[in-house]
JSON list of C-alpha atoms in Angstrom, two decimals:
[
{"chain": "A", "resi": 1, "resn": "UNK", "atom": "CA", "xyz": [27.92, -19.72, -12.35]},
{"chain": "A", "resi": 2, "resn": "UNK", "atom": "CA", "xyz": [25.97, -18.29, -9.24]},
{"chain": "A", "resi": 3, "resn": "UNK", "atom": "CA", "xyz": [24.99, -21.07, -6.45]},
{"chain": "A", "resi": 4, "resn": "UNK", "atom": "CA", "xyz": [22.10, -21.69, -5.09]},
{"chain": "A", "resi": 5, "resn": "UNK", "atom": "CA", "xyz": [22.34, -19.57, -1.86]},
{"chain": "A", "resi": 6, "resn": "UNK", "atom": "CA", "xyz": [24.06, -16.60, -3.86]},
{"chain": "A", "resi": 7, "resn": "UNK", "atom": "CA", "xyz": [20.61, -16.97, -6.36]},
{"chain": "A", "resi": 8, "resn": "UNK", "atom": "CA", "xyz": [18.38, -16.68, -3.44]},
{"chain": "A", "resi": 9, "resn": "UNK", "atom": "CA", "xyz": [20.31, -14.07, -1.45]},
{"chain": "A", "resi": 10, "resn": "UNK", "atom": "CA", "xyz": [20.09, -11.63, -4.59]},
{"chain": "A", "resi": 11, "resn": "UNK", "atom": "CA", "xyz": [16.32, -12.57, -5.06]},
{"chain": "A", "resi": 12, "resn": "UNK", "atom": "CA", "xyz": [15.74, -11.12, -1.64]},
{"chain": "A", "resi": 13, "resn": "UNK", "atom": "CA", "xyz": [16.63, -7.75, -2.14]},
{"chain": "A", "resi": 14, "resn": "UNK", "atom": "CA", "xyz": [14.47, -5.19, -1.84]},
{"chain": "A", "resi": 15, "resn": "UNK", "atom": "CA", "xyz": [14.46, -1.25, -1.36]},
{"chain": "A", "resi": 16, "resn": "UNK", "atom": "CA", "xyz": [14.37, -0.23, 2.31]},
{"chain": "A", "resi": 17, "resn": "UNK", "atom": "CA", "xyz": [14.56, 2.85, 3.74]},
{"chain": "A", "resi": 18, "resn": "UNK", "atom": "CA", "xyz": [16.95, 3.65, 6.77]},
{"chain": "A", "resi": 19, "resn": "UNK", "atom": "CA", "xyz": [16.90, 6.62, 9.03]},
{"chain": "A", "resi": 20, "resn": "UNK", "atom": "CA", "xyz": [20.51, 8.21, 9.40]},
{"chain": "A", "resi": 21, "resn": "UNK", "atom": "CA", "xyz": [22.00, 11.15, 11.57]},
{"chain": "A", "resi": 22, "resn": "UNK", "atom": "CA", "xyz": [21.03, 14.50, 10.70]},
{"chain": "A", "resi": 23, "resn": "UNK", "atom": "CA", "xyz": [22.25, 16.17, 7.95]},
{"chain": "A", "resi": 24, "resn": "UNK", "atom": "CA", "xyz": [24.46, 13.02, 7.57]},
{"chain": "A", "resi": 25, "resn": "UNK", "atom": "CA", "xyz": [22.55, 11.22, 4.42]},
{"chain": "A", "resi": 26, "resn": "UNK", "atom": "CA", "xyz": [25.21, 12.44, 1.90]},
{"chain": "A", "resi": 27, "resn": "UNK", "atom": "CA", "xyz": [28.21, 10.75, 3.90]},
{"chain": "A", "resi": 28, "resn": "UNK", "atom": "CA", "xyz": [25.80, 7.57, 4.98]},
{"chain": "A", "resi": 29, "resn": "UNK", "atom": "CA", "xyz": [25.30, 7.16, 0.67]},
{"chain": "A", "resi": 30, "resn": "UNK", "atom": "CA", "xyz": [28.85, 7.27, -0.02]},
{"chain": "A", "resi": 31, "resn": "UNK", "atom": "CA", "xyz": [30.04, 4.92, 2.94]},
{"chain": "A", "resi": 32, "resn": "UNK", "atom": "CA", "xyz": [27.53, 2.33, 2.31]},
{"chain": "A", "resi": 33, "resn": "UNK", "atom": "CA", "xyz": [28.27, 2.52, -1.67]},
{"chain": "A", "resi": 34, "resn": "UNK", "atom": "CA", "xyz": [31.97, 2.03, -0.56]},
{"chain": "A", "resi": 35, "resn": "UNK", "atom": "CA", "xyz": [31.07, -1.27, 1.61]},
{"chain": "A", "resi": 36, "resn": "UNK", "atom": "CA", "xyz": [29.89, -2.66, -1.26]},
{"chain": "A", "resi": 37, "resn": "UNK", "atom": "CA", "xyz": [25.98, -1.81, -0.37]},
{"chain": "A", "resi": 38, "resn": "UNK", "atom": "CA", "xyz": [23.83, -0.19, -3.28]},
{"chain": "A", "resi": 39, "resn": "UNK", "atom": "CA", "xyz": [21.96, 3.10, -1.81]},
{"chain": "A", "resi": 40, "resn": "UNK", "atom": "CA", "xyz": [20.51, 5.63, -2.95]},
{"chain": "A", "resi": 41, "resn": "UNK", "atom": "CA", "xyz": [20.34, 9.14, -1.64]},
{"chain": "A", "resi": 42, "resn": "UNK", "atom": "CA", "xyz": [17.93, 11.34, -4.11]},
{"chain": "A", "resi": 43, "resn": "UNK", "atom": "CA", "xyz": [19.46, 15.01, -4.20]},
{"chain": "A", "resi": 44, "resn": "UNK", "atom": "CA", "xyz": [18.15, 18.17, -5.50]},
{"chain": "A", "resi": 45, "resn": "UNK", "atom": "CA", "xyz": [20.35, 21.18, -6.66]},
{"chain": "A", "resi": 46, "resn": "UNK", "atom": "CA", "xyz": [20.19, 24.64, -5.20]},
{"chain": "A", "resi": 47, "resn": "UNK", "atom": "CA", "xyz": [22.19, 27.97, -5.44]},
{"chain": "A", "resi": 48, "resn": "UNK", "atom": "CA", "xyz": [23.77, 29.22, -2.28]},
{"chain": "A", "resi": 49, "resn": "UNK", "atom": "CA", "xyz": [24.72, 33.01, -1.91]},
{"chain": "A", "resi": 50, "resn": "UNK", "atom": "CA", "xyz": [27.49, 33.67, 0.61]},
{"chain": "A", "resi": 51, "resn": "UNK", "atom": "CA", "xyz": [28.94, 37.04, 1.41]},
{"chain": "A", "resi": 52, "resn": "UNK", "atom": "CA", "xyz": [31.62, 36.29, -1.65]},
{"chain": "A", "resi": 53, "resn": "UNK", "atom": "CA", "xyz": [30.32, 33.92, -4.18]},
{"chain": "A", "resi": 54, "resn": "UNK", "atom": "CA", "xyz": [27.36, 31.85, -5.28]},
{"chain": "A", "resi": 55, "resn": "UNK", "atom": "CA", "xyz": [27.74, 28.21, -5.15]},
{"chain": "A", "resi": 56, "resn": "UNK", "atom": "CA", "xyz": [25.77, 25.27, -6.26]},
{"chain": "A", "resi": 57, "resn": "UNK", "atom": "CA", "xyz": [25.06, 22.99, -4.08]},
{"chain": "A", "resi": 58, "resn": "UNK", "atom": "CA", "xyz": [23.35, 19.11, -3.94]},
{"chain": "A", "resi": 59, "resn": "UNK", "atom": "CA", "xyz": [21.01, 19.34, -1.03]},
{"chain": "A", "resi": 60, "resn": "UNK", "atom": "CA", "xyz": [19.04, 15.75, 0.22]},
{"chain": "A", "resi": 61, "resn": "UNK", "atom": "CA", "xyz": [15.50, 15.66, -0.70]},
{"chain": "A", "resi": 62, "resn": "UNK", "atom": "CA", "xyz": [14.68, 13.37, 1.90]},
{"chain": "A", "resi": 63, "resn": "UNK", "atom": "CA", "xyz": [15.73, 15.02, 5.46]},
{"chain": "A", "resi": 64, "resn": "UNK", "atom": "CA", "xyz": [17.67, 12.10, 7.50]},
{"chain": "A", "resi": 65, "resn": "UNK", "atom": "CA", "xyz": [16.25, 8.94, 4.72]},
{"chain": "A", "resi": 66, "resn": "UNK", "atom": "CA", "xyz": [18.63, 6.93, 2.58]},
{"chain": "A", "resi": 67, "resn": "UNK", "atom": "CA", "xyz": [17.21, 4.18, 0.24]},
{"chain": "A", "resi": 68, "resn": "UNK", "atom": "CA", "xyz": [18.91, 0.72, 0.17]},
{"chain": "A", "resi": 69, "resn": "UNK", "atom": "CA", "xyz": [19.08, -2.48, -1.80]},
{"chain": "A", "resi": 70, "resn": "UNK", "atom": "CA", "xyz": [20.06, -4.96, 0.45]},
{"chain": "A", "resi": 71, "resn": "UNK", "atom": "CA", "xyz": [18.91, -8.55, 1.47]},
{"chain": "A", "resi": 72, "resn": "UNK", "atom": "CA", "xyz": [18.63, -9.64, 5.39]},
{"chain": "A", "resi": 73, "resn": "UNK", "atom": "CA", "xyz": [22.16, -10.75, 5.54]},
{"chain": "A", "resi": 74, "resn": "UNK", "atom": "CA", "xyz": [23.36, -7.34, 4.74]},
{"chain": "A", "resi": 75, "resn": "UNK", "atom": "CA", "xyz": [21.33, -5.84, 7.35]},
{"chain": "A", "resi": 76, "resn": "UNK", "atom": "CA", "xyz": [23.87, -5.73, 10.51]},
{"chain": "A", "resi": 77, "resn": "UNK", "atom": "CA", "xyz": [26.46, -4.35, 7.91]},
{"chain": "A", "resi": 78, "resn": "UNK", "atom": "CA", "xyz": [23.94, -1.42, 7.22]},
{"chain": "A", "resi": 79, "resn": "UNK", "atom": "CA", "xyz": [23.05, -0.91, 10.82]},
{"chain": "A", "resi": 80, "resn": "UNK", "atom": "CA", "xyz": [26.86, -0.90, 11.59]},
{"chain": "A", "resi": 81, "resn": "UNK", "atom": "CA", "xyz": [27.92, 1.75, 9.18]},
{"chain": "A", "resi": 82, "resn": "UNK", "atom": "CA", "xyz": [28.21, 5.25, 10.66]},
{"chain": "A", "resi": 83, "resn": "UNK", "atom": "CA", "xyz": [25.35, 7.46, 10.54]},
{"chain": "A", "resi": 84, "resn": "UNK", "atom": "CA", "xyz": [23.04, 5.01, 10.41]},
{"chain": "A", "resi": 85, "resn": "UNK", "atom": "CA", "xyz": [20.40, 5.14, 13.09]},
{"chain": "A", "resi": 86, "resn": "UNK", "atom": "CA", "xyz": [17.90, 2.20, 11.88]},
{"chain": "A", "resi": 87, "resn": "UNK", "atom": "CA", "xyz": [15.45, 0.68, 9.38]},
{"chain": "A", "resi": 88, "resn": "UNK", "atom": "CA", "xyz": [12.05, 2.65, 8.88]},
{"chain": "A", "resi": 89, "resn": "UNK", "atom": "CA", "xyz": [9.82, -0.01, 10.46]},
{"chain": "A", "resi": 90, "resn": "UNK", "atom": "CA", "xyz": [6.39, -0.82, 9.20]},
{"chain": "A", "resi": 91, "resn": "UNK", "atom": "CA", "xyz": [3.86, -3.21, 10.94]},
{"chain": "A", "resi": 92, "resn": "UNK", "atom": "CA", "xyz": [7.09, -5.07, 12.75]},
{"chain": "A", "resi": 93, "resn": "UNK", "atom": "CA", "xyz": [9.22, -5.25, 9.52]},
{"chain": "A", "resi": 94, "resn": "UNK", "atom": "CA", "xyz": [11.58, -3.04, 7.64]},
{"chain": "A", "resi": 95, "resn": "UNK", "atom": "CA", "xyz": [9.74, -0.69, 5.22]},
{"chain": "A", "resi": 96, "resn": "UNK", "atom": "CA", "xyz": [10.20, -1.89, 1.70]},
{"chain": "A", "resi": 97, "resn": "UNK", "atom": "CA", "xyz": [9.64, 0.10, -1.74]},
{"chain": "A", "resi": 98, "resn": "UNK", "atom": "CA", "xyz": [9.33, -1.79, -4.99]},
{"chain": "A", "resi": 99, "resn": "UNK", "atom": "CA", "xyz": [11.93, -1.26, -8.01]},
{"chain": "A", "resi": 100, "resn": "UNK", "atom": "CA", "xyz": [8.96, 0.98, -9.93]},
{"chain": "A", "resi": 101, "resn": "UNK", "atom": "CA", "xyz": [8.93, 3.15, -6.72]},
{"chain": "A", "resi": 102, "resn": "UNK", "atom": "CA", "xyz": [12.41, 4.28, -6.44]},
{"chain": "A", "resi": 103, "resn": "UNK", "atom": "CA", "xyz": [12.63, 4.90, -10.38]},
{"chain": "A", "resi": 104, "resn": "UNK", "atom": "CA", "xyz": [9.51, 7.13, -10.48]},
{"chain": "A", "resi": 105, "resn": "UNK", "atom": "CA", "xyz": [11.62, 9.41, -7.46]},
{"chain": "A", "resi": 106, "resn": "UNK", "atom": "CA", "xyz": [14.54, 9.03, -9.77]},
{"chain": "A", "resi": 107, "resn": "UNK", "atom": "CA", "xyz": [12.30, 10.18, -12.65]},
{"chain": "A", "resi": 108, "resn": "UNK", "atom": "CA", "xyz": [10.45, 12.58, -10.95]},
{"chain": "A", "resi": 109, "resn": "UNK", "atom": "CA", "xyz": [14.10, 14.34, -9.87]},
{"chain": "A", "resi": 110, "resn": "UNK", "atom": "CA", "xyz": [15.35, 14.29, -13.66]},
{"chain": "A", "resi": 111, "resn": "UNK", "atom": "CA", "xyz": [12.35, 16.33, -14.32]},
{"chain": "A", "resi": 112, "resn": "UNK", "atom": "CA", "xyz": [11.95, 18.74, -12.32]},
{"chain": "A", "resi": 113, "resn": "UNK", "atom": "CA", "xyz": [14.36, 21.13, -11.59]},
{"chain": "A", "resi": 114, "resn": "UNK", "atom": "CA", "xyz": [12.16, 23.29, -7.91]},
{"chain": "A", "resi": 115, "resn": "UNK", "atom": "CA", "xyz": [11.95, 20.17, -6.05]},
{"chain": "A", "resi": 116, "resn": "UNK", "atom": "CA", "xyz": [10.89, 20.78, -2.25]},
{"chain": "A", "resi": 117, "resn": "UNK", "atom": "CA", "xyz": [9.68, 17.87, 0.24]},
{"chain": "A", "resi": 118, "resn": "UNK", "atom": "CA", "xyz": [7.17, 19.38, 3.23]},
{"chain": "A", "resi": 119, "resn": "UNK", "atom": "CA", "xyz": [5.91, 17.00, 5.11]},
{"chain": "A", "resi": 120, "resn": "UNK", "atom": "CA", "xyz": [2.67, 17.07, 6.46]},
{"chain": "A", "resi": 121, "resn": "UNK", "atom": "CA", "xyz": [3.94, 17.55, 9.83]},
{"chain": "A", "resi": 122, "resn": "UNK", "atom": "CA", "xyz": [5.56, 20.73, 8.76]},
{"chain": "A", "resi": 123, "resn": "UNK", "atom": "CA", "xyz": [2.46, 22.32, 7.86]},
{"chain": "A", "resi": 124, "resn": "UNK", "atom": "CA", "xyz": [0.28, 23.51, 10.15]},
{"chain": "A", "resi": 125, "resn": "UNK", "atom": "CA", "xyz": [-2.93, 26.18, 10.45]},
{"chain": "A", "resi": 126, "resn": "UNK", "atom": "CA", "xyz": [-1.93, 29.69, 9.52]},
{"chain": "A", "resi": 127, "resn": "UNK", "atom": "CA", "xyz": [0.70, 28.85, 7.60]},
{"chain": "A", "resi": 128, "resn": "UNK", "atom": "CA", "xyz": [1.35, 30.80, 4.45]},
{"chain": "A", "resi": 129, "resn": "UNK", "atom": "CA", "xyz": [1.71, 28.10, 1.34]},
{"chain": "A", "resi": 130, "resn": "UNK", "atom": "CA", "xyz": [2.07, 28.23, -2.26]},
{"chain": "A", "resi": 131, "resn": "UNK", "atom": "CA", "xyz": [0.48, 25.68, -4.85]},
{"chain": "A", "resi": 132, "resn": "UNK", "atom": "CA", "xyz": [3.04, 24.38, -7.33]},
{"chain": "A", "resi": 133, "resn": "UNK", "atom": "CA", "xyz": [1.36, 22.96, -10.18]},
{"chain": "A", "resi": 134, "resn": "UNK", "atom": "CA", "xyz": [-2.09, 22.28, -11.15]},
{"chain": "A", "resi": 135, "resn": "UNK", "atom": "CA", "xyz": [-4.99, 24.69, -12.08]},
{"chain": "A", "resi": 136, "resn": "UNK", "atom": "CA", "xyz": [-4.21, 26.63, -8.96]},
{"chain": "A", "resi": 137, "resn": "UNK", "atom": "CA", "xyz": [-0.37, 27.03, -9.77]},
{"chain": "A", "resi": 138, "resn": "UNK", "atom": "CA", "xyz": [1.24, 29.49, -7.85]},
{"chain": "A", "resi": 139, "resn": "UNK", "atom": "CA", "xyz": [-1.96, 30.94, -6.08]},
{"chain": "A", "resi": 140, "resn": "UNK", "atom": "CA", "xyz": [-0.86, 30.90, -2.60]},
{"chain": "A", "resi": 141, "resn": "UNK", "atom": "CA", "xyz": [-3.26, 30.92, 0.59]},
{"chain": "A", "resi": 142, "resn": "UNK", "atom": "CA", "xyz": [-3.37, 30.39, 4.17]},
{"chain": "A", "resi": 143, "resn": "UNK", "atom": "CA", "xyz": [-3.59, 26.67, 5.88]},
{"chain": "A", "resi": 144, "resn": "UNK", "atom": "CA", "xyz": [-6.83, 26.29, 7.72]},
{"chain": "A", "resi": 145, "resn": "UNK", "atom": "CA", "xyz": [-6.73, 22.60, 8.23]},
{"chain": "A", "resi": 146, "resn": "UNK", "atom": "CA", "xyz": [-4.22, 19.20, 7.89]},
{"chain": "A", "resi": 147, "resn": "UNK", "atom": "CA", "xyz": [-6.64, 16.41, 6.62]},
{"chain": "A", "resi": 148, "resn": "UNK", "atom": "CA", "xyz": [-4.05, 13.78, 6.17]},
{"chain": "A", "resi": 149, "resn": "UNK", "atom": "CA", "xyz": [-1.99, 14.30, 3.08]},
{"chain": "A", "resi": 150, "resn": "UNK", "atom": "CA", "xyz": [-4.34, 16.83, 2.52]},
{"chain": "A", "resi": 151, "resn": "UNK", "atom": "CA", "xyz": [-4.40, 20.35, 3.14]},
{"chain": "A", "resi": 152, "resn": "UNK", "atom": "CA", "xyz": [-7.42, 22.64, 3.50]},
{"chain": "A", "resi": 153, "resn": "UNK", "atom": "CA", "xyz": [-6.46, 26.11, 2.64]},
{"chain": "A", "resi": 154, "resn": "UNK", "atom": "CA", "xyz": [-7.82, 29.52, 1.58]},
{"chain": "A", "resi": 155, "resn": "UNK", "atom": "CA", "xyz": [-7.17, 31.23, -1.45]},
{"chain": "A", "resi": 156, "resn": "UNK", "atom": "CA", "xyz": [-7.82, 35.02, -0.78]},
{"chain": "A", "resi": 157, "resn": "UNK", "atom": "CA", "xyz": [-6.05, 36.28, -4.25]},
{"chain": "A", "resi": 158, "resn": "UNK", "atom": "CA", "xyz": [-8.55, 36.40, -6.62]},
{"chain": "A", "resi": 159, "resn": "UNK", "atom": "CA", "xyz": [-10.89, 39.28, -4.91]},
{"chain": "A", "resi": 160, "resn": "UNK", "atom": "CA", "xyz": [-12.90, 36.64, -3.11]},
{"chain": "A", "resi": 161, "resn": "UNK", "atom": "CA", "xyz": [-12.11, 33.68, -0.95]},
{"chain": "A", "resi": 162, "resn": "UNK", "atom": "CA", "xyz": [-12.06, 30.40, -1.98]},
{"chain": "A", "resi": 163, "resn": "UNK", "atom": "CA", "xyz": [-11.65, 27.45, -0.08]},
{"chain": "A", "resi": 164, "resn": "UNK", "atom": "CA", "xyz": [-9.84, 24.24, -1.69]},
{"chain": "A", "resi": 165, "resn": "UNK", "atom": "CA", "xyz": [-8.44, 21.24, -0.39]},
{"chain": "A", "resi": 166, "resn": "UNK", "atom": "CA", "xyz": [-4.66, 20.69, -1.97]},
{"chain": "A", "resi": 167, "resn": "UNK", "atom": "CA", "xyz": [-2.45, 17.60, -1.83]},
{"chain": "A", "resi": 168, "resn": "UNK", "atom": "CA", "xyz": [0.16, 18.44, 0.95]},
{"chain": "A", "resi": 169, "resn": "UNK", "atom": "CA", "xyz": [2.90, 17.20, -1.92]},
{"chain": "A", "resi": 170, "resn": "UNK", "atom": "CA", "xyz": [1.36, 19.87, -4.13]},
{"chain": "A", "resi": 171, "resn": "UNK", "atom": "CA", "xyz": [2.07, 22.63, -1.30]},
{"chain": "A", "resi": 172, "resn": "UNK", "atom": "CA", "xyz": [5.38, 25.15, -0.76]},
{"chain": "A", "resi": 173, "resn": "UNK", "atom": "CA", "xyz": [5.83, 27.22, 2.70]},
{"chain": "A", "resi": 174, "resn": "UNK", "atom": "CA", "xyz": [5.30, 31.15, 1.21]}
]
């Protein structure tokens, strides 16, 4: 039987996001899982071609972000492992997702197979980007404006110019 404390220490958790060392989100995952802390680190799969072989390899989606379950007793643990930098931080607290959250990224990964993350603060104007889905699919353009998560871009493909505004999500560097 679970105490009281134990009951209210597991109703606590919550999905937070920490910021780790570059390139080090694969090694943060599998340290924390071995301290006994559930994370998450969502990878997609991608073929490598070196001089003398092709390899598959599990690349992180999210550059330098590992998801974690945790309650605010675990927290110093999680700060403490190497890698870690810190908690994403929003309005003063750490940055929490909900349970729905996490399994529509885990979702989203089992279904598609060309998964790339840009963030908006990759993009900027005259870049050269592809749509990915939507009536638009693979029509690419140029970027003539960041609007947010939004991206206002030209089509010049289709022996006239359009101009659309794209979700940055819905966007690949050409």
């Amino acid at each position: 039987m679970l105490s009281n404390t134990h009951k209210r220490d597991l109703q606590q958790r919550s999905w937070k996001v920490i910021y780790t060392r570059p390139r080090w989100e694969k090694k943060v995952d599998t340290l924390l899982q071995a301290s006994g802390v559930e994370s998450y680190c969502p990878l997609k799969k991608e073929s490598h071609k070196w001089a003398d072989r092709n390899k598959i390899v599990h690349l992180p989606i999210f550059s330098s972000y590992v998801f974690v379950y945790s309650n605010p007793k675990e927290e110093s643990l999680i700060r403490q492992t190497l890698g870690v930098i810190n908690f994403i931080h929003f309005e003063g607290r750490p940055a929490t997702l909900t349970d729905a959250e996490i399994n529509r990224i885990r979702d989203f990964i089992a279904q598609e197979k060309d998964i790339e993350i840009i963030s908006v603060n990759q993009l900027s104007a005259g870049d050269r980007v592809r749509i990915k889905s939507g009536a638009l699919e693979s029509l690419s353009g140029k970027v003539l404006q960041v609007q947010g998560k939004n991206v206002l871009m030209v089509l010049d493909h289709l022996g006239c110019v359009i101009i659309t505004k794209v979700a940055a999500e819905n966007t690949i560097l050409a």
